[in-house]
Structures are given as structure tokens and as C-alpha cells.
């Protein structure tokens, strides 16, 4: 045999050797598979591990640059979900996922039934008065809400078929959750509709409890009558704060008392759609260090119409922040959209709205809960967004989970210490998490700059120690890896502030709403940043870049100078010629602003900003940065 093998040509020998190696590996693989079967390990665990391998942070094969690793030691219950040897194979059945409370039969033609808009008939003077009082108290149509069933159905499941038909594996088990709802002087009907919506749509096996946290409500219906109404519902309990401390303190109270493995936070004017809870919990099983939010549907504040998902629609939006530290929405960038294999996949988001989300309780505690020194409301969602990403977690929107929310145009509640508490909260965010980029925020918010300068934002030593202990990344890393699409203003612009005209003693102002393609406004100078903040960039633009990248755009007289989206967006783009300005110094801090393309100067005339022939002696062409 050995002699015959020697007589074979070299190529044949190589083929025979390769075949021998292949057969050896195949036998070894069969033995391993036999061992795997003998341990009763669920196939889902292997598929889960495969997806986790694909998304290992900072790997050369990682298609998700948003995914980051854990640069710190975490407990096993935070970093992984242990297998339960007692859980059954296969998928949860419909019977196993029955809701805690069956929804009572509803008149399909009743007010607002199936999520439809409330349409009032002829209203009496008393009705009109009741409606106005409800609007004033709640900033939504309480009159309509009070006439819609607190058990109302939202009709058929209209989610994308990939969501509606999705099944959930029994192994690993989906964790149970405590649903925490904070309220302050909430309308009776909206609060009860939120509670019953959770009970009617959440599988009993997954709902540990509903915790209501009363942030010192003063209205009588939220005291004994509420407790009496909820008494038969053993799964619901009420915690009360005797003085108003705000959202952060109230949620921390609920989280401390919660018994569930997962904390799910909802606002007190929500309605949950079909199958909203299971996708959130399943995503946490797959990514235990994630904070997951539902797709938020709009409940109209005037008609209470629930905007149901469309079967063919796909997720389009994710959250962001602007340089005034406000939250906003944007379209999912194409590269990120292409990474999603189907509609069951989450949307990675740089920031989240913060009102509705789920998180493992262990991870919530590990990652630093909330900044407990933030007061009342405002800024806590941006703080948590930065902290989660920079300290080893990730933020995701789960499109298969849909929860409706009443979006009010303004808050009906007062701030015990005034609106300055929001700015103070934002300063705490900037001081802890933004490094040198905090100055970008301070240039746009003079009140924040004053609070920072006076060190009146409270003690942040504990938050800085947390940042150090968790070995969190810096803000540059966040911008480069989590939100590379963000346009980052210059850290040290040569000139910035309010552009004041020395002739009219007014300042350039972008106006209140939708300023694009509209004339720039001349308005009384307030020197607080905001709509009057402009920066002179290295590309010779006069740029207002708090939320959108807006530029002062020169025009041909008599058309007023207007605000346009900046043409320069980085990379290989170039500024539009009409958006380039030469600043000629006339006196200390006093300039003439000349258009590069028209060779005319910005002039205040008749309450408008227009382009005129340059005249250095004309004080209506003199501008200062203040």
C-alpha cells in the first residue's frame, strides 16, 4: 500500500491527504454534536451566541459600530442570561402568553373605539366649559378622554407581519418585569387607561407588578378614590412621595421597590399596542446590557386618535441630541438601515426620549441608575443616553414594540424652583460627560454658562467617581463611534455670540419655528444664545448650529437676507458662495459683513436685513458679536 501511494502523482497525493483530513474533522464534529445533544442545550442558545459573536464590540468583523464592549468587570447576571435547565423547548404558546386581564367587550361604535378619534356631537355651554377647563389643566382634551372607555381596544394588530407573526422561544425564559408609572395630577381617565392598557396587553407570566408612583399629587381623585378603585387589582400598588421631587426621584423610588428582573418605565398617559412587551424582553435576553425603547405612536392630544402602525411600514426614526442638549428625532441613516436584516431587528439610537423603556434592574443599578441630584424633570434622558453608550451599554428602539403616548405642546405642571432647574440639570450632564465639548453647549446657552461659572450645579463628585469606576469612554469616542453623523461645531470659533447691529440696536434672530428659507429676523437683543447665537467659521460662514446647521444666506436686494441649510456638511462638500462672508474690522469688536459673491454688505433697513452697497460710514452696516 505504501509502495502504491508513492507511485501516485503529487497532485493526487495532495487530494488524498485533504480528503483524509476532512473525514477526520467530520468524525470529531459528530462526536462534539453528540456531546452537545446530551447536555440538553437549547438550539436558541447557539443562535443567540452566533449573533453575539457577530456583534462583538470593536471587532474587525463587526458590522455594527454602535455596539460597544464592557471595559469593566460586570456580574454574571448583568453580562449574560443564565440558562434555566427546567425551561421547555420550543416557542411560547398563545395560551402561555395570555394577558393578566381580559379586556371586556366594547361597543365597536363607541366613542374612540378601536383607537379612532373622538368626534363630539353638538356641545352645550357646559360641555364647552368642561372642555376648556380640561385643556387648561392637562394640555390635552380631557373632555374627549373622559368619554372614551378606559378599557378601549385598539383594533386589529396592524404591525408589520414580521412582528405580528413573530414567536418567542421558551429558552432562555423571558424575564418578568415591574412596570413603573410616575404620575403627578394626571387626569383620572388617562391614568386608568394606561393601567388597564398594560393589564390587557401584558402576558400574565411576564408581568410581575405595576407600581404607581405619585409625585405629590394634589387632586383629590388621585388619593382615596384611586386606591379604592385599584384595590381589587392585587398586582397594582401605589407609592407616594409626600413632597414633589420630580420624575427622577419618583422613578428611583419605584425602581428600589420593584420585584421584577426588568424595570419597564411608562408615562401616565400611554396606551400599549398588541404584543408590545414580549419584543422588549426578548431583546434584553439577547443584549442584557441594552436599554430598549418601544416605537412610540402618537395619541392625538385633541381627538385621542391612536396612530396605529401600518402593516407595510418599516422603522424610519431614531433619537438624537442637539448642541442645546435637547432631544430630537431624525431619519435612520442609510448605512444603519441596511444593517437591519428584518423588522424584528432593533434600531440603534444615539439618544432616547427616556419616557418609555425597559432595562434589567441589575444593569440599571450597575450603570448608575439616574443622577439623583437632578431636579423635577429635564435632561435626564440625555444624561442616560451619554452614560449608557460611554460606559458599556447600548440604546435600542424595538420597532415590533409599539406604545402610544399623548404628546402635549407644553407641560401643564409648574416647576417649584422655576424653569432654571432644567438648565441646571443640563449643566450637570455637560460637566460630567461632555469634556471640552461642554463649551459648545455653554456658548449656546448663556444661563447654563453662568451656572457653570458659578459652580451652582451641585456636587458631581459621585458621578465622576462612577465614570472612573466604570472606565467610561470620553465624549470624542461617543461622537466618533456612536453618532458619527453629528455635525460637530468648532470647539474654538474665532467669533461667536449675538450679532448686534449698531444702528438699529437689534440682533439677528432665526425666528421661532421652521426658519429655513425664511428671512432672518431683527429682534431685541437678549444675549442668552438660543435663536440669536451665530458663529463665524473657518469656512467664512455665519452659522447657527444648535439643532440644525443653518447659515446666513446672502440675497439680491431688495430680497431680505434669509436662513438656509448650510451647504457645507463636511467631507468633500463646499460652502455655498452666498453663505460666505468677509468680516472687515472697523473698530475693536465692530465689523462690516461683506458677501463674498455679491460684494455688498449686510445692512439693517426698515426692520429687515438686506444687502446694500458697502459704506463703512453707515452705522446700519456695523455689527458686533456680543
Coordinates of C-alpha atoms in Angstrom, one line a residue:
X1 CA 0.0 0.0 0.0
X2 CA 2.8 2.4 0.9
X3 CA 4.6 1.5 -2.4
X4 CA 1.4 2.2 -4.4
X5 CA 0.9 5.6 -2.7
X6 CA 4.5 6.6 -3.7
X7 CA 3.6 5.8 -7.4
X8 CA 0.8 8.4 -7.3
X9 CA 1.4 11.8 -9.0
X10 CA 2.0 14.7 -6.5
X11 CA -1.4 16.3 -7.2
X12 CA -3.3 13.0 -6.5
X13 CA -1.3 12.7 -3.2
X14 CA -2.4 16.2 -2.1
X15 CA -6.1 15.4 -2.9
X16 CA -5.9 12.1 -0.9
X17 CA -4.3 13.9 2.1
X18 CA -7.0 16.6 2.0
X19 CA -9.8 14.0 1.9
X20 CA -8.3 12.2 4.9
X21 CA -8.2 15.4 6.9
X22 CA -11.8 16.2 6.0
X23 CA -13.0 12.8 7.2
X24 CA -11.1 13.1 10.4
X25 CA -12.7 16.5 11.2
X26 CA -16.1 15.2 10.3
X27 CA -15.8 12.4 12.8
X28 CA -14.7 14.8 15.5
X29 CA -17.5 17.2 14.8
X30 CA -20.1 14.4 15.1
X31 CA -18.7 13.5 18.5
X32 CA -19.0 17.1 19.6
X33 CA -22.5 17.3 18.4
X34 CA -23.3 14.1 20.3
X35 CA -21.9 15.7 23.5
X36 CA -23.9 18.9 22.8
X37 CA -27.2 17.0 22.5
X38 CA -26.5 15.1 25.7
X39 CA -26.4 18.4 27.7
X40 CA -30.0 19.4 26.6
X41 CA -28.7 22.8 25.5
X42 CA -31.3 24.6 23.5
X43 CA -30.6 25.5 19.9
X44 CA -31.7 29.0 20.6
X45 CA -28.6 29.4 22.8
X46 CA -26.4 28.7 19.9
X47 CA -28.2 31.1 17.6
X48 CA -28.0 33.7 20.3
X49 CA -24.3 33.2 20.7
X50 CA -23.8 33.4 16.9
X51 CA -25.5 36.8 16.9
X52 CA -23.4 37.9 19.9
X53 CA -20.2 36.8 18.1
X54 CA -21.3 38.8 15.0
X55 CA -21.7 41.9 17.2
X56 CA -18.6 41.7 19.4
X57 CA -17.6 45.3 20.0
X58 CA -14.7 46.9 18.1
X59 CA -14.1 43.7 16.2
X60 CA -12.7 43.9 12.6
X61 CA -15.8 41.9 11.5
X62 CA -18.3 44.0 13.4
X63 CA -21.0 45.4 11.1
X64 CA -22.5 47.4 14.0
X65 CA -20.1 50.2 15.0
X66 CA -22.6 51.3 17.6
X67 CA -22.1 48.1 19.6
X68 CA -19.5 48.7 22.4
X69 CA -17.9 46.3 24.8
X70 CA -17.8 46.2 28.6
X71 CA -14.4 47.7 29.5
X72 CA -15.2 46.9 33.2
X73 CA -15.9 43.9 35.3
X74 CA -19.6 43.1 35.4
X75 CA -21.5 40.5 37.4
X76 CA -22.7 37.4 35.5
X77 CA -26.4 38.3 35.9
X78 CA -25.7 41.6 34.1
X79 CA -23.4 40.4 31.3
X80 CA -25.3 37.2 30.4
X81 CA -28.6 35.4 30.8
X82 CA -28.1 32.1 32.6
X83 CA -29.8 29.0 31.0
X84 CA -32.6 27.5 33.0
X85 CA -32.5 23.7 32.7
X86 CA -36.2 23.5 33.6
X87 CA -37.4 25.6 30.7
X88 CA -39.1 23.8 27.9
X89 CA -38.0 23.6 24.3
X90 CA -40.0 25.3 21.5
X91 CA -42.0 28.5 21.5
X92 CA -44.3 30.2 23.9
X93 CA -47.9 29.3 23.0
X94 CA -50.8 31.8 22.8
X95 CA -52.2 30.3 26.0
X96 CA -48.9 30.8 27.8
X97 CA -48.9 34.5 26.8
X98 CA -52.5 35.3 27.8
X99 CA -52.8 38.8 29.3
X100 CA -53.2 39.4 33.0
X101 CA -56.7 40.8 32.5
X102 CA -59.0 40.0 29.6
X103 CA -60.4 43.2 28.0
X104 CA -64.2 43.5 28.5
X105 CA -66.4 43.6 25.4
X106 CA -66.6 47.1 23.9
X107 CA -69.2 48.7 21.7
X108 CA -67.3 48.9 18.3
X109 CA -69.2 52.1 17.6
X110 CA -68.5 53.7 21.0
X111 CA -66.5 56.9 21.4
X112 CA -62.9 56.4 20.4
X113 CA -63.4 52.7 20.0
X114 CA -60.6 50.7 18.2
X115 CA -58.3 53.7 18.6
X116 CA -60.5 56.0 16.5
X117 CA -60.7 59.7 17.0
X118 CA -63.3 61.1 19.4
X119 CA -65.9 63.1 17.4
X120 CA -68.1 65.2 19.7
X121 CA -71.7 65.9 18.8
X122 CA -73.3 69.3 19.5
X123 CA -71.7 70.6 22.6
X124 CA -73.7 72.6 25.3
X125 CA -72.2 75.6 27.0
X126 CA -71.5 73.3 30.0
X127 CA -69.6 70.9 27.7
X128 CA -67.6 73.7 26.2
X129 CA -66.7 75.0 29.6
X130 CA -65.7 71.5 30.8
X131 CA -63.5 71.0 27.7
X132 CA -61.7 74.3 28.2
X133 CA -61.1 73.5 31.9
X134 CA -59.7 70.1 31.0
X135 CA -57.4 71.6 28.3
X136 CA -56.1 74.2 30.8
X137 CA -55.4 71.5 33.5
X138 CA -53.9 68.8 31.3
X139 CA -52.9 70.4 27.9
X140 CA -54.9 67.7 26.2
X141 CA -58.6 67.1 25.6
X142 CA -59.7 65.6 28.9
X143 CA -63.3 66.0 27.8
X144 CA -62.7 63.5 25.0
X145 CA -60.6 61.2 27.2
X146 CA -63.4 61.0 29.9
X147 CA -65.9 59.8 27.3
X148 CA -63.6 57.1 25.9
X149 CA -63.6 53.7 27.7
X150 CA -60.6 53.2 30.0
X151 CA -60.6 49.6 28.5
X152 CA -60.7 50.7 24.9
X153 CA -59.4 48.3 22.3
X154 CA -57.1 49.5 19.6
X155 CA -58.5 47.2 16.9
X156 CA -56.6 44.6 15.0
X157 CA -52.8 44.0 15.2
X158 CA -51.6 46.2 12.3
X159 CA -47.8 45.8 12.9
X160 CA -45.5 44.6 10.2
X161 CA -46.2 40.9 9.5
X162 CA -42.7 40.0 10.7
X163 CA -43.6 41.5 14.1
X164 CA -47.2 40.2 14.3
X165 CA -46.3 36.7 13.3
X166 CA -43.1 36.5 15.5
X167 CA -42.9 33.7 18.1
X168 CA -40.7 33.7 21.2
X169 CA -38.5 30.8 22.3
X170 CA -39.1 29.5 25.8
X171 CA -35.3 29.1 26.4
X172 CA -33.8 31.2 27.7
X173 CA -37.0 32.3 29.5
X174 CA -38.3 35.8 29.0
X175 CA -37.8 37.7 32.3
X176 CA -40.6 39.1 34.3
X177 CA -41.0 42.9 34.6
X178 CA -42.2 45.5 37.0
X179 CA -44.0 48.3 35.1
X180 CA -43.3 51.7 36.9
X181 CA -45.7 54.6 36.1
X182 CA -45.0 58.0 37.7
X183 CA -47.9 60.5 37.8
X184 CA -48.5 64.0 39.1
X185 CA -52.1 65.4 38.9
X186 CA -52.9 63.1 36.0
X187 CA -56.4 63.0 34.6
X188 CA -58.4 60.1 36.0
X189 CA -59.3 58.6 32.6
X190 CA -55.9 58.7 31.1
X191 CA -54.2 57.2 34.1
X192 CA -56.7 54.4 34.4
X193 CA -56.5 53.8 30.6
X194 CA -52.7 53.5 30.9
X195 CA -53.0 51.0 33.8
X196 CA -55.7 48.8 32.1
X197 CA -53.8 49.0 28.8
X198 CA -50.8 47.3 30.5
X199 CA -53.1 44.7 32.1
X200 CA -55.0 43.9 28.9
X201 CA -51.8 43.5 26.7
X202 CA -49.1 42.1 29.0
X203 CA -48.8 38.4 29.4
X204 CA -49.6 37.4 33.0
X205 CA -46.5 35.2 33.1
X206 CA -44.3 38.2 32.3
X207 CA -46.0 40.9 34.4
X208 CA -44.7 40.9 38.0
X209 CA -46.5 44.1 39.1
X210 CA -47.5 47.6 38.2
X211 CA -46.0 50.2 40.5
X212 CA -47.7 53.7 40.5
X213 CA -45.5 56.4 42.0
X214 CA -47.5 59.5 43.0
X215 CA -45.2 62.6 42.8
X216 CA -47.2 64.5 45.5
X217 CA -50.4 65.0 43.5
X218 CA -52.8 67.5 45.0
X219 CA -56.0 66.4 43.2
X220 CA -58.5 64.5 45.4
X221 CA -59.4 61.9 42.8
X222 CA -55.8 60.6 42.9
X223 CA -56.0 59.8 46.7
X224 CA -58.6 57.6 48.3
X225 CA -60.8 57.2 45.2
X226 CA -57.8 55.8 43.2
X227 CA -56.8 53.4 46.0
X228 CA -60.3 52.2 46.3
X229 CA -60.7 51.6 42.5
X230 CA -57.4 49.7 42.3
X231 CA -57.8 47.7 45.4
X232 CA -59.2 44.6 43.6
X233 CA -56.2 44.6 41.3
X234 CA -53.7 43.0 43.6
X235 CA -51.0 43.3 41.1
X236 CA -51.1 47.2 41.2
X237 CA -49.7 49.1 44.1
X238 CA -49.2 52.8 44.8
X239 CA -46.2 54.5 46.3
X240 CA -46.4 58.1 47.3
X241 CA -43.9 61.0 47.7
X242 CA -45.2 63.5 50.3
X243 CA -43.4 66.4 48.6
X244 CA -42.9 67.0 44.9
X245 CA -39.4 65.8 44.0
X246 CA -39.9 65.2 40.3
X247 CA -39.6 62.4 37.7
X248 CA -36.0 61.2 38.6
X249 CA -36.7 60.8 42.4
X250 CA -40.1 59.2 41.7
X251 CA -38.6 56.6 39.3
X252 CA -35.7 55.8 41.7
X253 CA -38.3 55.1 44.4
X254 CA -40.2 52.8 42.1
X255 CA -37.0 51.0 41.0
X256 CA -35.9 50.4 44.6
X257 CA -39.3 48.8 45.4
X258 CA -39.6 46.8 42.2
X259 CA -39.6 43.0 42.4
X260 CA -39.2 42.2 38.7
X261 CA -36.0 41.3 37.0
X262 CA -36.7 44.0 34.4
X263 CA -37.8 47.6 35.1
X264 CA -40.2 49.0 32.5
X265 CA -40.9 52.7 32.7
X266 CA -44.0 54.2 31.2
X267 CA -45.6 57.7 31.3
X268 CA -49.1 58.1 32.8
X269 CA -50.8 58.9 29.5
X270 CA -50.0 55.9 27.3
X271 CA -51.7 53.0 25.6
X272 CA -50.0 49.8 24.8
X273 CA -50.5 48.1 21.4
X274 CA -50.7 44.4 20.7
X275 CA -47.6 42.4 21.7
X276 CA -45.7 45.4 23.0
X277 CA -43.9 43.7 25.9
X278 CA -42.5 40.4 24.6
X279 CA -40.2 42.1 21.9
X280 CA -38.7 44.3 24.6
X281 CA -38.0 41.5 27.0
X282 CA -36.6 39.2 24.2
X283 CA -34.2 41.9 23.1
X284 CA -32.9 42.2 26.7
X285 CA -32.4 38.5 26.8
X286 CA -30.2 38.8 23.7
X287 CA -28.5 42.0 24.9
X288 CA -28.6 42.2 28.7
X289 CA -26.6 45.5 28.7
X290 CA -29.1 47.3 26.5
X291 CA -31.7 49.9 27.2
X292 CA -34.7 49.2 24.9
X293 CA -37.5 51.5 24.0
X294 CA -40.7 50.8 22.0
X295 CA -41.7 52.5 18.8
X296 CA -43.7 55.5 20.1
X297 CA -47.1 56.0 18.4
X298 CA -48.8 59.4 18.6
X299 CA -52.1 59.7 20.5
X300 CA -53.6 62.9 19.3
X301 CA -54.0 65.4 22.2
X302 CA -57.2 66.8 20.8
X303 CA -59.1 63.7 19.5
X304 CA -57.2 60.9 21.3
X305 CA -56.8 59.1 18.0
X306 CA -54.2 56.3 18.2
X307 CA -51.9 56.4 15.2
X308 CA -51.7 52.7 14.5
X309 CA -48.7 51.2 12.7
X310 CA -49.1 50.4 9.1
X311 CA -48.5 46.7 8.1
X312 CA -46.1 47.5 5.3
X313 CA -44.2 50.3 7.1
X314 CA -40.7 50.0 8.4
X315 CA -38.9 51.8 11.1
X316 CA -37.8 55.2 10.0
X317 CA -36.7 57.2 13.0
X318 CA -34.2 57.2 15.8
X319 CA -33.3 59.7 18.5
X320 CA -30.6 62.3 18.6
X321 CA -29.5 65.3 20.6
X322 CA -28.6 68.8 19.6
X323 CA -26.0 71.2 20.9
X324 CA -28.6 72.8 23.2
X325 CA -28.9 69.4 24.8
X326 CA -32.4 68.9 23.6
X327 CA -33.7 65.5 22.4
X328 CA -35.0 65.2 18.8
X329 CA -35.8 62.7 16.1
X330 CA -34.0 62.0 12.8
X331 CA -34.3 59.6 9.9
X332 CA -32.2 56.4 10.3
X333 CA -29.1 56.9 8.2
X334 CA -28.9 54.6 5.2
X335 CA -25.8 52.6 6.4
X336 CA -27.6 51.8 9.7
X337 CA -30.8 51.0 8.0
X338 CA -29.1 48.5 5.7
X339 CA -27.7 46.6 8.7
X340 CA -31.2 45.6 9.9
X341 CA -32.0 42.2 8.4
X342 CA -35.7 42.5 9.0
X343 CA -38.3 44.4 11.0
X344 CA -37.6 42.4 14.2
X345 CA -34.1 43.8 14.4
X346 CA -33.6 46.8 16.7
X347 CA -32.6 50.3 15.7
X348 CA -29.5 51.5 17.4
X349 CA -30.1 55.1 18.6
X350 CA -27.6 57.7 19.8
X351 CA -30.1 59.1 22.3
X352 CA -33.6 58.2 23.5
X353 CA -36.7 60.0 24.6
X354 CA -36.5 58.5 28.0
X355 CA -40.2 58.3 28.8
X356 CA -40.8 54.7 27.9
X357 CA -38.1 52.0 28.2
X358 CA -37.1 48.7 29.7
X359 CA -33.8 47.7 31.4
X360 CA -32.6 44.9 33.6
X361 CA -32.7 46.0 37.2
X362 CA -29.2 44.7 37.8
X363 CA -27.9 46.7 34.9
X364 CA -29.8 49.8 35.9
X365 CA -28.1 49.7 39.3
X366 CA -24.7 48.8 37.8
X367 CA -24.7 51.6 35.2
X368 CA -25.6 54.3 37.8
X369 CA -29.5 54.4 37.8
X370 CA -30.2 58.2 37.4
X371 CA -28.3 61.2 38.6
X372 CA -30.2 61.6 41.9
X373 CA -29.3 65.3 42.2
X374 CA -31.2 66.2 39.0
X375 CA -34.4 68.1 40.0
X376 CA -38.0 67.7 38.8
X377 CA -37.6 66.9 35.1
X378 CA -35.4 67.7 32.1
X379 CA -32.1 66.5 30.8
X380 CA -32.2 63.0 32.5
X381 CA -32.8 61.3 29.1
X382 CA -29.7 62.9 27.5
X383 CA -27.6 62.1 30.6
X384 CA -28.7 58.5 30.5
X385 CA -28.1 58.3 26.7
X386 CA -24.5 59.5 27.0
X387 CA -23.8 57.4 30.1
X388 CA -25.2 54.1 28.7
X389 CA -23.2 54.3 25.5
X390 CA -20.0 55.6 27.0
X391 CA -20.0 53.1 29.9
X392 CA -20.5 49.9 28.0
X393 CA -24.2 49.6 27.2
X394 CA -26.3 50.4 24.1
X395 CA -29.6 52.1 23.3
X396 CA -32.1 50.4 21.0
X397 CA -35.5 51.1 19.7
X398 CA -37.5 47.9 19.1
X399 CA -39.9 48.5 16.2
X400 CA -42.1 45.4 17.0
X401 CA -43.0 47.0 20.3
X402 CA -45.5 49.9 19.9
X403 CA -46.7 52.1 22.7
X404 CA -48.9 55.2 22.2
X405 CA -48.2 58.4 24.0
X406 CA -50.1 61.7 24.3
X407 CA -47.6 64.4 23.2
X408 CA -48.6 67.7 24.8
X409 CA -47.4 71.0 23.3
X410 CA -46.4 72.2 26.8
X411 CA -46.3 70.9 30.3
X412 CA -49.3 71.7 32.5
X413 CA -47.3 71.4 35.7
X414 CA -45.4 74.1 37.5
X415 CA -41.7 73.8 38.5
X416 CA -41.4 74.5 42.2
X417 CA -37.9 76.1 41.7
X418 CA -38.6 77.6 38.3
X419 CA -37.5 76.5 34.8
X420 CA -33.9 77.1 35.8
X421 CA -33.8 73.6 37.2
X422 CA -33.9 72.2 33.6
X423 CA -30.8 74.3 32.7
X424 CA -29.1 73.2 36.0
X425 CA -29.8 69.6 35.1
X426 CA -28.3 70.1 31.6
X427 CA -25.2 71.7 33.2
X428 CA -24.7 68.5 35.3
X429 CA -24.8 66.5 32.1
X430 CA -22.3 68.7 30.4
X431 CA -19.9 68.8 33.4
X432 CA -19.8 65.1 33.9
X433 CA -20.0 63.7 30.3
X434 CA -19.0 66.2 27.6
X435 CA -15.4 67.0 28.4
X436 CA -14.3 70.1 26.4
X437 CA -17.4 69.9 24.2
X438 CA -19.4 71.3 27.1
X439 CA -18.2 74.7 25.9
X440 CA -20.2 74.2 22.6
X441 CA -23.3 74.0 24.8
X442 CA -22.4 76.9 27.0
X443 CA -21.9 79.2 24.0
X444 CA -25.5 78.5 23.0
X445 CA -27.0 78.8 26.5
X446 CA -25.7 81.8 28.5
X447 CA -27.7 80.8 31.5
X448 CA -26.0 77.4 31.5
X449 CA -22.6 79.1 31.2
X450 CA -23.4 81.3 34.2
X451 CA -24.5 78.3 36.3
X452 CA -21.3 76.5 35.3
X453 CA -19.1 79.5 36.1
X454 CA -20.7 80.0 39.5
X455 CA -20.5 76.3 40.3
X456 CA -24.2 76.3 41.2
X457 CA -25.0 72.9 39.7
X458 CA -24.4 70.9 42.8
X459 CA -21.9 68.2 43.7
X460 CA -20.9 65.9 40.8
X461 CA -18.1 64.0 42.6
X462 CA -20.2 60.8 42.9
X463 CA -21.0 60.9 39.1
X464 CA -17.3 61.5 38.3
X465 CA -16.4 58.6 40.5
X466 CA -18.9 56.4 38.7
X467 CA -17.5 57.4 35.4
X468 CA -14.0 56.5 36.6
X469 CA -15.1 53.2 38.2
X470 CA -16.9 52.0 35.0
X471 CA -14.0 53.1 32.9
X472 CA -16.3 55.0 30.6
X473 CA -15.1 56.3 27.2
X474 CA -14.8 60.0 26.6
X475 CA -17.1 62.2 24.6
X476 CA -14.9 62.2 21.5
X477 CA -15.3 58.5 21.4
X478 CA -19.1 58.8 21.6
X479 CA -19.1 61.3 18.7
X480 CA -16.8 59.1 16.6
X481 CA -18.4 55.7 17.3
X482 CA -22.0 56.2 18.3
X483 CA -23.0 59.4 16.5
X484 CA -20.5 59.9 13.6
X485 CA -23.3 61.6 11.6
X486 CA -23.5 64.5 14.0
X487 CA -22.1 67.8 12.7
X488 CA -19.6 68.9 15.4
X489 CA -19.2 72.7 15.7
X490 CA -15.7 74.2 16.0
X491 CA -14.5 73.9 19.6
X492 CA -12.8 77.3 19.4
X493 CA -14.5 79.6 16.8
X494 CA -12.8 82.9 16.3
X495 CA -16.1 84.9 16.8
X496 CA -19.4 83.9 18.2
X497 CA -22.4 85.2 20.1
X498 CA -25.3 87.6 19.2
X499 CA -24.8 89.7 16.1
X500 CA -25.9 93.2 17.1
X501 CA -26.5 96.0 14.6
X502 CA -25.1 99.3 15.9
X503 CA -27.6 101.4 14.0
X504 CA -30.9 99.6 14.9
X505 CA -29.6 98.2 18.2
X506 CA -31.3 94.9 17.3
X507 CA -29.8 91.4 16.8
X508 CA -30.1 88.8 14.1
X509 CA -32.6 86.1 15.1
X510 CA -33.6 83.0 13.2
X511 CA -37.2 83.2 14.5
X512 CA -39.2 80.7 16.4
X513 CA -40.4 77.9 14.0
X514 CA -39.2 76.5 10.7
X515 CA -36.7 79.2 9.8
X516 CA -35.4 77.5 6.7
X517 CA -35.8 79.7 3.6
X518 CA -37.3 82.5 5.7
X519 CA -36.0 86.0 6.2
X520 CA -33.6 86.4 9.1
X521 CA -35.3 88.5 11.9
X522 CA -34.1 91.6 13.5
X523 CA -35.2 91.4 17.2
X524 CA -34.4 92.9 20.6
X525 CA -31.1 91.5 21.8
X526 CA -31.4 89.2 24.8
X527 CA -27.8 87.9 24.8
X528 CA -28.9 84.4 26.0
X529 CA -27.8 82.5 23.0
X530 CA -30.6 80.4 21.6
X531 CA -32.1 81.7 18.4
X532 CA -29.6 84.6 18.3
X533 CA -26.4 82.6 18.5
X534 CA -24.1 82.7 15.5
X535 CA -20.6 81.5 14.9
X536 CA -18.1 82.7 12.3
X537 CA -16.4 79.5 11.0
X538 CA -13.1 78.8 9.3
X539 CA -15.2 78.4 6.1
X540 CA -16.3 82.1 6.4
X541 CA -19.9 81.0 7.3
X542 CA -22.2 82.8 9.8
X543 CA -23.6 79.6 11.2
X544 CA -26.4 79.0 13.6
X545 CA -25.9 75.3 14.6
X546 CA -27.7 74.4 17.7
X547 CA -30.3 72.0 16.4
X548 CA -29.9 72.3 12.6
X549 CA -27.0 73.5 10.6
X550 CA -28.3 76.9 9.4
X551 CA -26.4 79.6 7.6
X552 CA -26.9 83.3 6.9
X553 CA -27.6 83.3 3.2
X554 CA -27.0 86.5 1.2
X555 CA -29.6 87.6 -1.4
X556 CA -30.0 90.2 -4.1
X557 CA -31.6 93.5 -2.9
X558 CA -34.5 94.1 -2.2
X559 CA -35.0 90.5 -1.1
X560 CA -34.2 90.2 2.6
X561 CA -31.3 88.0 3.7
X562 CA -32.6 84.6 4.7
X563 CA -31.7 81.5 6.7
X564 CA -30.8 78.4 4.7
X565 CA -29.4 74.9 5.5
X566 CA -25.6 75.2 5.3
X567 CA -24.3 73.8 2.1
X568 CA -21.0 72.7 3.8
X569 CA -21.6 69.4 5.6
X570 CA -18.0 68.2 6.0
X571 CA -16.1 65.7 3.9
X572 CA -15.9 66.9 0.3
X573 CA -18.7 69.4 0.4
X574 CA -18.1 73.1 -0.1
X575 CA -19.9 76.2 1.3
X576 CA -22.4 77.9 -1.0
X577 CA -20.9 81.2 -2.2
X578 CA -23.9 83.1 -0.8
X579 CA -23.1 81.7 2.6
X580 CA -19.5 83.0 2.7
X581 CA -18.8 86.4 4.4
X582 CA -15.8 88.6 4.8
X583 CA -15.6 90.4 8.1
X584 CA -13.8 93.7 7.9
X585 CA -12.7 95.2 11.2
X586 CA -13.7 98.9 11.6
X587 CA -13.1 99.3 15.3
X588 CA -12.5 96.9 18.2
X589 CA -15.3 94.3 18.0
X590 CA -17.0 96.2 15.2
X591 CA -17.3 94.7 11.7
X592 CA -18.7 95.2 8.3
X593 CA -20.1 91.9 6.9
X594 CA -19.5 91.7 3.2
X595 CA -20.9 88.9 0.9
X596 CA -18.1 87.2 -1.0
X597 CA -20.2 86.7 -4.1
X598 CA -22.2 89.9 -4.2
X599 CA -19.6 92.3 -2.9
X600 CA -22.3 94.0 -0.9
X601 CA -22.7 94.5 2.9
X602 CA -25.3 93.3 5.4
X603 CA -27.5 96.2 6.3
X604 CA -30.3 96.8 8.8
X605 CA -33.0 98.7 6.9
X606 CA -36.7 99.1 7.7
X607 CA -36.7 96.3 10.2
X608 CA -35.1 93.9 7.8
X609 CA -31.6 92.6 7.0
X610 CA -30.8 93.3 3.3
X611 CA -27.7 93.6 1.1
X612 CA -26.5 97.2 0.2
X613 CA -23.5 98.8 -1.4
X614 CA -20.8 98.8 1.3
X615 CA -20.4 102.1 3.1
X616 CA -18.1 101.9 6.2
X617 CA -19.5 105.2 7.5
X618 CA -23.1 103.7 7.6
X619 CA -23.7 102.6 11.2
X620 CA -26.5 100.4 10.0
X621 CA -23.8 98.2 8.4
X622 CA -21.8 98.0 11.7
X623 CA -22.1 94.7 13.6
X624 CA -20.7 93.4 16.8
X625 CA -20.5 90.0 18.4
X626 CA -21.9 90.1 22.0

